[in-house]
Coordinates of C-alpha atoms in Angstrom, one line a residue:
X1 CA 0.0 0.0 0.0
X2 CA 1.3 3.6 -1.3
X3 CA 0.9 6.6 1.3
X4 CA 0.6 10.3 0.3
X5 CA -0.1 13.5 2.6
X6 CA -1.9 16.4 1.7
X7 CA -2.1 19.7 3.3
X8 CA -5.3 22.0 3.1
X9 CA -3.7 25.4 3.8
X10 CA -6.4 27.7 4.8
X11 CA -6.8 31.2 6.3
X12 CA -7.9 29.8 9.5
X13 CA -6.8 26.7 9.4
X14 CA -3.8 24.1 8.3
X15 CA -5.4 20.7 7.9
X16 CA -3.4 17.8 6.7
X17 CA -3.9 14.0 5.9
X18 CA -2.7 10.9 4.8
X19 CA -4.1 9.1 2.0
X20 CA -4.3 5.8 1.3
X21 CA -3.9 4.7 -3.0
X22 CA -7.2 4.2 -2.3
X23 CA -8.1 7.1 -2.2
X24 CA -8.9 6.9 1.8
X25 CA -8.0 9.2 4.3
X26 CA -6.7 7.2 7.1
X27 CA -5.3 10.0 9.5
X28 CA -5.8 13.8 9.7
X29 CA -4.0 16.4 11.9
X30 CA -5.1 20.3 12.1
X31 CA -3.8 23.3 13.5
X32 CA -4.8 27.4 13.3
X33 CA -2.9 29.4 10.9
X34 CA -3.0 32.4 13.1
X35 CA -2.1 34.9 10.2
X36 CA -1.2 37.2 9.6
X37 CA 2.7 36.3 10.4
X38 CA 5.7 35.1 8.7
X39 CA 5.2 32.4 6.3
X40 CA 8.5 30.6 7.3
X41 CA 6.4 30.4 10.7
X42 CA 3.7 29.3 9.0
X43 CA 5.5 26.5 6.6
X44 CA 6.8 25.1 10.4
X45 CA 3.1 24.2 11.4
X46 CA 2.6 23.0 8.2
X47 CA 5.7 20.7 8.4
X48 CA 4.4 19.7 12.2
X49 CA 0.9 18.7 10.8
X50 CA 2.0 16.7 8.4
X51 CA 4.3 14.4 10.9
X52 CA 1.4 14.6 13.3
X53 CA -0.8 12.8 10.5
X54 CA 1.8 10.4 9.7
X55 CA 2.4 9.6 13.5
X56 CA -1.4 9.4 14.3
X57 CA -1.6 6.7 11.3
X58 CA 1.3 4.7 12.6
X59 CA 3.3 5.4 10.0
X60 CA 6.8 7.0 9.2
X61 CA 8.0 9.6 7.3
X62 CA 10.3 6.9 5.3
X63 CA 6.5 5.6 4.2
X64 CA 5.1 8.5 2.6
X65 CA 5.7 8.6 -1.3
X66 CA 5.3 12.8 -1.2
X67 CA 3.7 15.8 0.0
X68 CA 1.0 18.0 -2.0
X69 CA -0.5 21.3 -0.5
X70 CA -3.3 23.6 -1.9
X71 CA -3.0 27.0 -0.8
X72 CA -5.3 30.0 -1.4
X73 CA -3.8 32.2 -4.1
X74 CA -1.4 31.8 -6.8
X75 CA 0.2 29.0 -6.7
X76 CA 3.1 28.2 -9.5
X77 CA 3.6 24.0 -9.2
X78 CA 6.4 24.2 -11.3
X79 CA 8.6 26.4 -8.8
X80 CA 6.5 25.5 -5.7
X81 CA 6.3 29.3 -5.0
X82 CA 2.8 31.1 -3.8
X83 CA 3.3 34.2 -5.5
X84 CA 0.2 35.9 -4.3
X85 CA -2.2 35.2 -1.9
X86 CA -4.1 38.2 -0.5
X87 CA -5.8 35.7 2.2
X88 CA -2.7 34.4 3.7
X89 CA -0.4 38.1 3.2
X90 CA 2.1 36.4 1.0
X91 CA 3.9 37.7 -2.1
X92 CA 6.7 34.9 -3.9
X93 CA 6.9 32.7 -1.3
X94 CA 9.1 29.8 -1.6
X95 CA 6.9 27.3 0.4
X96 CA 8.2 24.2 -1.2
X97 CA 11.5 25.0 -0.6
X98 CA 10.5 25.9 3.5
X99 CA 8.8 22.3 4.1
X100 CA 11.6 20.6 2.3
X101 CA 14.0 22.2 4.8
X102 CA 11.8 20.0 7.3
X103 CA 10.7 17.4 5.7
X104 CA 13.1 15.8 3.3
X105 CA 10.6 14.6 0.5
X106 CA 9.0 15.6 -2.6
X107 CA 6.6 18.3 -2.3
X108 CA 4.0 19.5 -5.0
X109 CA 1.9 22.8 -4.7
X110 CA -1.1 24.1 -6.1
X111 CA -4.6 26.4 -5.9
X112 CA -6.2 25.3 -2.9
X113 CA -9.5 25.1 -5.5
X114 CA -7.5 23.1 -8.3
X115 CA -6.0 20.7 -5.4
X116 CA -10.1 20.3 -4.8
X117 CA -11.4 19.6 -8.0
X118 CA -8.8 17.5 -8.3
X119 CA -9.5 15.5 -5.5
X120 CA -13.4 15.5 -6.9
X121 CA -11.5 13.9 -10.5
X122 CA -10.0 11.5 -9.1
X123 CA -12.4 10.2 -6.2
X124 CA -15.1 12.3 -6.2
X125 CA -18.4 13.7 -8.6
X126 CA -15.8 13.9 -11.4
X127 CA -14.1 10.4 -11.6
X128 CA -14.2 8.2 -14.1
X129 CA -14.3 11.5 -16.4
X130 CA -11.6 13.6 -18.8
X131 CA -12.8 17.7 -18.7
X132 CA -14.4 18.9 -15.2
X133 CA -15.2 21.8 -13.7
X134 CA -15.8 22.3 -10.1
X135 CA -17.2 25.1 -8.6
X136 CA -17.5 25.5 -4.4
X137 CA -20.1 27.7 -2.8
X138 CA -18.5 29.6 0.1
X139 CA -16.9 32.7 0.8
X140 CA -16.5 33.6 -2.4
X141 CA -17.3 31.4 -5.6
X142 CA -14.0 28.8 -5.8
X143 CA -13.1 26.8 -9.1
X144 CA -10.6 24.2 -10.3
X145 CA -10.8 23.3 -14.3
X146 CA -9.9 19.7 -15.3
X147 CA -8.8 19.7 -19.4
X148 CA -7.6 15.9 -20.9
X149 CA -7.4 14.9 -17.4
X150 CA -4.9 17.4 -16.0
X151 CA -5.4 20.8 -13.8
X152 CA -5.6 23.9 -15.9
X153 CA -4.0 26.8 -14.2
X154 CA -3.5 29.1 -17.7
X155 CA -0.4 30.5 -18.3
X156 CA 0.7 32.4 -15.2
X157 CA -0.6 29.7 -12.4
X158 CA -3.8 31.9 -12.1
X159 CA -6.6 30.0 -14.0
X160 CA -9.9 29.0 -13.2
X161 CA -11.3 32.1 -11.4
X162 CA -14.7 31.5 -12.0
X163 CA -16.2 33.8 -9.6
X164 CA -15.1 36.4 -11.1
X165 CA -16.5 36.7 -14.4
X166 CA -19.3 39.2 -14.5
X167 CA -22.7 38.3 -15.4
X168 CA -24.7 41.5 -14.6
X169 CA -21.9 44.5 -16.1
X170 CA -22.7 47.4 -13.1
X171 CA -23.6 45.2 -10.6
X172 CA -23.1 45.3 -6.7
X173 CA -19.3 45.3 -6.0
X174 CA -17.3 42.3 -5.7
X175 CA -14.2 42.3 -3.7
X176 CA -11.6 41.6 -6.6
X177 CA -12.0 44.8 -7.7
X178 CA -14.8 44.6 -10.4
X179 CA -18.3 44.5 -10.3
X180 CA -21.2 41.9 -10.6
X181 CA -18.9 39.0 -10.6
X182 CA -20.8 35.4 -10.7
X183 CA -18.9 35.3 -6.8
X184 CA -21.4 38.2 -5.6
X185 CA -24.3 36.8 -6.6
X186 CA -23.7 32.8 -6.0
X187 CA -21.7 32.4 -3.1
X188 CA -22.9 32.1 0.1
X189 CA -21.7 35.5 1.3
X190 CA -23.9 36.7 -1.7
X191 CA -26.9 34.5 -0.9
X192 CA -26.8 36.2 2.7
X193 CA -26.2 39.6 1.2
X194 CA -29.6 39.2 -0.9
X195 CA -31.4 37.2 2.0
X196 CA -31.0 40.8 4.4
X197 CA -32.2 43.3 1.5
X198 CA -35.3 40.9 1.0
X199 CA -35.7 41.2 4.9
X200 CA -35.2 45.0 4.6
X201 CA -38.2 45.0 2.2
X202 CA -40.9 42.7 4.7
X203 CA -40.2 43.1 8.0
X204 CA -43.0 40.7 7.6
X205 CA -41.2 38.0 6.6
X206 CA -40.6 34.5 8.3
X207 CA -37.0 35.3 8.0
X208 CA -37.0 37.5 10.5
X209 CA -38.4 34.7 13.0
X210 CA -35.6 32.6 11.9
X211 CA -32.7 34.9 12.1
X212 CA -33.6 35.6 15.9
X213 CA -34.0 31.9 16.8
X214 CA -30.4 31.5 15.4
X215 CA -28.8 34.9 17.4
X216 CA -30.0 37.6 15.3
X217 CA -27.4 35.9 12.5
X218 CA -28.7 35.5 8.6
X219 CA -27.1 32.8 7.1
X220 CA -27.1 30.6 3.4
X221 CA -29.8 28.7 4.9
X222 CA -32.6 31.4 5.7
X223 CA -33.6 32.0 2.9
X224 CA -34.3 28.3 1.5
X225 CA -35.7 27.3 5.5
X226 CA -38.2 30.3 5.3
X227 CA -39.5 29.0 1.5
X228 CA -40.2 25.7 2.8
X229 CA -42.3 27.5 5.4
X230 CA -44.2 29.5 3.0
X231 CA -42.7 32.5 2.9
X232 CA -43.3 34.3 -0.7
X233 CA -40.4 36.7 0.3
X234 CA -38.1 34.1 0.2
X235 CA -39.0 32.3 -1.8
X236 CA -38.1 35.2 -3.9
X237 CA -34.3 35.4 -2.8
X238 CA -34.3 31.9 -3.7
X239 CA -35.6 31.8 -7.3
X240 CA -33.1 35.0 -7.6
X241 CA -30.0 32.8 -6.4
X242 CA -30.7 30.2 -8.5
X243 CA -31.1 32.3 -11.5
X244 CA -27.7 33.6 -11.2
X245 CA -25.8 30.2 -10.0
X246 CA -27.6 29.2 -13.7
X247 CA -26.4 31.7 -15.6
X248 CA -22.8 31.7 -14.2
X249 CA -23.1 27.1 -14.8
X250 CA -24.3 27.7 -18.8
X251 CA -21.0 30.3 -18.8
X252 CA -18.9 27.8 -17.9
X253 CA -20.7 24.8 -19.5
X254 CA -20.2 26.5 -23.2
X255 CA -16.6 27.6 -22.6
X256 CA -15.7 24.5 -21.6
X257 CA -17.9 22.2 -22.3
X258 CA -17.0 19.4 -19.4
X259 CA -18.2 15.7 -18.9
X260 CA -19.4 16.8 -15.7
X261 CA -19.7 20.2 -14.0
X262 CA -19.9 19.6 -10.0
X263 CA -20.6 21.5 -7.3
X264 CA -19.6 22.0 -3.9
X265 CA -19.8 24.2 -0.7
X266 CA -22.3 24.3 2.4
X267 CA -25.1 25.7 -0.1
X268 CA -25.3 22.8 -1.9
X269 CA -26.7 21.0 1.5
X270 CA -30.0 22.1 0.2
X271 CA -30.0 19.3 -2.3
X272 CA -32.8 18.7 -5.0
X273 CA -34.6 22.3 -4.0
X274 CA -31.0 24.1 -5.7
X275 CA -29.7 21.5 -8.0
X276 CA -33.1 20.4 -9.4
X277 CA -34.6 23.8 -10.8
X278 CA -30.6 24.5 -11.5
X279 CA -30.4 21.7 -13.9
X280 CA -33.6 23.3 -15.5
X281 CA -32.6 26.7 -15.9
X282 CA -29.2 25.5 -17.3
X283 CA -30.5 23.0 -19.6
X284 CA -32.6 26.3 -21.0
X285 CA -29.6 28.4 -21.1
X286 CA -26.8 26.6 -22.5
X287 CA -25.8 26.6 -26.2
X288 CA -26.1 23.0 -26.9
X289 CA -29.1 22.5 -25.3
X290 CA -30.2 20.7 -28.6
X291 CA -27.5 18.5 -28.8
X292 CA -27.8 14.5 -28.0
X293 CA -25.0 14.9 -25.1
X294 CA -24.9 17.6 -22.7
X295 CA -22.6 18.3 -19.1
X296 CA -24.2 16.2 -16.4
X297 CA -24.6 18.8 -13.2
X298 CA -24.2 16.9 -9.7
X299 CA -23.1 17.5 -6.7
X300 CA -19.6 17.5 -5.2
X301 CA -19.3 14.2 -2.8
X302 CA -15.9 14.7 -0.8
X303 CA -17.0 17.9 1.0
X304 CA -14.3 19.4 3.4
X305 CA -12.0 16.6 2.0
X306 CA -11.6 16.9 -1.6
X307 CA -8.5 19.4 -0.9
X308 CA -6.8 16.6 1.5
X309 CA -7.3 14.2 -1.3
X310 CA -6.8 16.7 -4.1
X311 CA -3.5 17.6 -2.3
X312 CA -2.1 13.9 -1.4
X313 CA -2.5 13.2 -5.6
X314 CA -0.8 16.5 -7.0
X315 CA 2.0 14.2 -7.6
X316 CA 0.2 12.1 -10.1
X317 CA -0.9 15.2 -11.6
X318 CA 2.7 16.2 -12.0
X319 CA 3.7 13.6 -14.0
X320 CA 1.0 13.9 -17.0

């Protein structure tokens, strides 16, 4: 049995794992990232976590084939530099060569949401497939493009942002700089944005009820929790999200026209009441909606793991 670890470097949190050739995660260590501060410091913990994985699995170092690590940001694999990651504070950072001072093995680097989609191609919604696309949910709107079976990452290790390609020119501002990115209208943060001006509107609304049950706070779920209890307001925000998480799916759909387009993030919890009047919309919208084969939609599987997995397999990636 082959043994890999991967590293899930986060702006909260360093998670890492080890992985089976199975594609199983057998062990897992985490600590807090604690930025912002040096990323030497931070390359340390990561080193750390990784042993504590490969400890807590009864395992040695001598065992492990390689490391992988996706990190927010740019990430260029073939110098194993971050060059930029606003989350994390770092600018050309050699992180490969900082864990290798620790850990004297092979160590791959990626995009935190490439390492994630990759995980989802090879274990996950997208296996047994050539071209994905994976979009997650969250913060912001995350995406990792598989082409002929290998990550895209474009010219300059800073492919596949989804999010941020506009679909309403003039619209509400989006933190990269532009405005009405697909990421301000179908991430979570932008479900919650239209979920308070619908409750700014009807102070009648059910919402209302449900954001003080849960400590005043509004999340992704309000919204879809206050449909199901009748709420025509809403109901509203809903049919309004999933209009825009459509359009921004038939983008990508004809640009790259994938075997399977998944999707992943806490939203997607809400099942057949998003991805069924999704598919609909979508299958309306896209350009081959005539033709005899068309991307299948479905949901991502591996949740919080997919970067753990994506991560312990960048090697394999490498080498195509």
């Amino acid at each position: 049995m082959k043994y890999y670890v991967g590293i899930d470097l986060g702006g909260t949190n360093i998670s890492a794992g080890v992985v089976n050739e199975n594609y199983e995660i057998i062990s897992k260590a985490t600590t807090k990232t604690n930025c912002p501060r040096p990323a030497e410091e931070i390359a340390s913990d990561m080193a750390k976590v990784a042993i504590e994985s490969v400890e807590k699995a009864n395992l040695t170092m001598d065992q492990i084939e390689w490391i992988g690590i996706g990190t927010p940001g740019i990430a260029n694999a073939a110098t194993g530099v971050i060059e930029y990651s606003n989350n994390l504070g770092f600018k050309d950072v050699p992180m490969v060569k900082y864990i290798q001072k620790e850990i004297d093995k092979p160590v791959y680097i990626e995009n935190d949401a490439n390492a994630a989609a990759y995980g989802e191609f090879v274990a996950g919604a997208a296996r047994n497939t050539q071209n994905a696309v994976c979009i997650t949910l969250g913060t912001g709107v995350g995406g990792g493009i598989i082409i002929d079976s290998k990550i895209y990452s474009g010219s300059n290790s800073a492919g596949a942002e989804l999010g941020h390609t506009v679909i309403e020119v003039d619209g509400p501002q989006c933190t990269c700089g532009r405005k009405g990115c697909f990421e301000v209208f179908s991430s979570a943060t932008g479900l919650i944005r239209m979920t308070k001006e619908a409750m700014e509107e009807d102070k009648e609304s059910i919402m209302w009820k449900l954001s003080t049950e849960r400590n005043n706070k509004v999340t992704a779920r309000t919204s879809f929790d206050a449909m199901r209890a009748g709420d025509k307001t809403a109901a509203k925000v809903v049919d309004k999200y999933i209009k825009y998480l459509a359009c921004g799916i038939a983008n990508m759909i004809n640009i790259f026209q994938p075997d399977v387009l998944c999707i992943g993030g806490g939203v997607c919890n809400e099942g057949d009441p998003l991805l069924l009047p999704v598919r609909k919309l979508v299958s309306e919208m896209v350009y081959t909606k005539n033709s005899d084969k068309n991307t299948k939609i479905v949901i991502a599987e591996l949740g919080n793991d997919a970067g753990i997995i994506g991560a312990a397999f960048l090697g394999n990636a490498a080498a195509k």
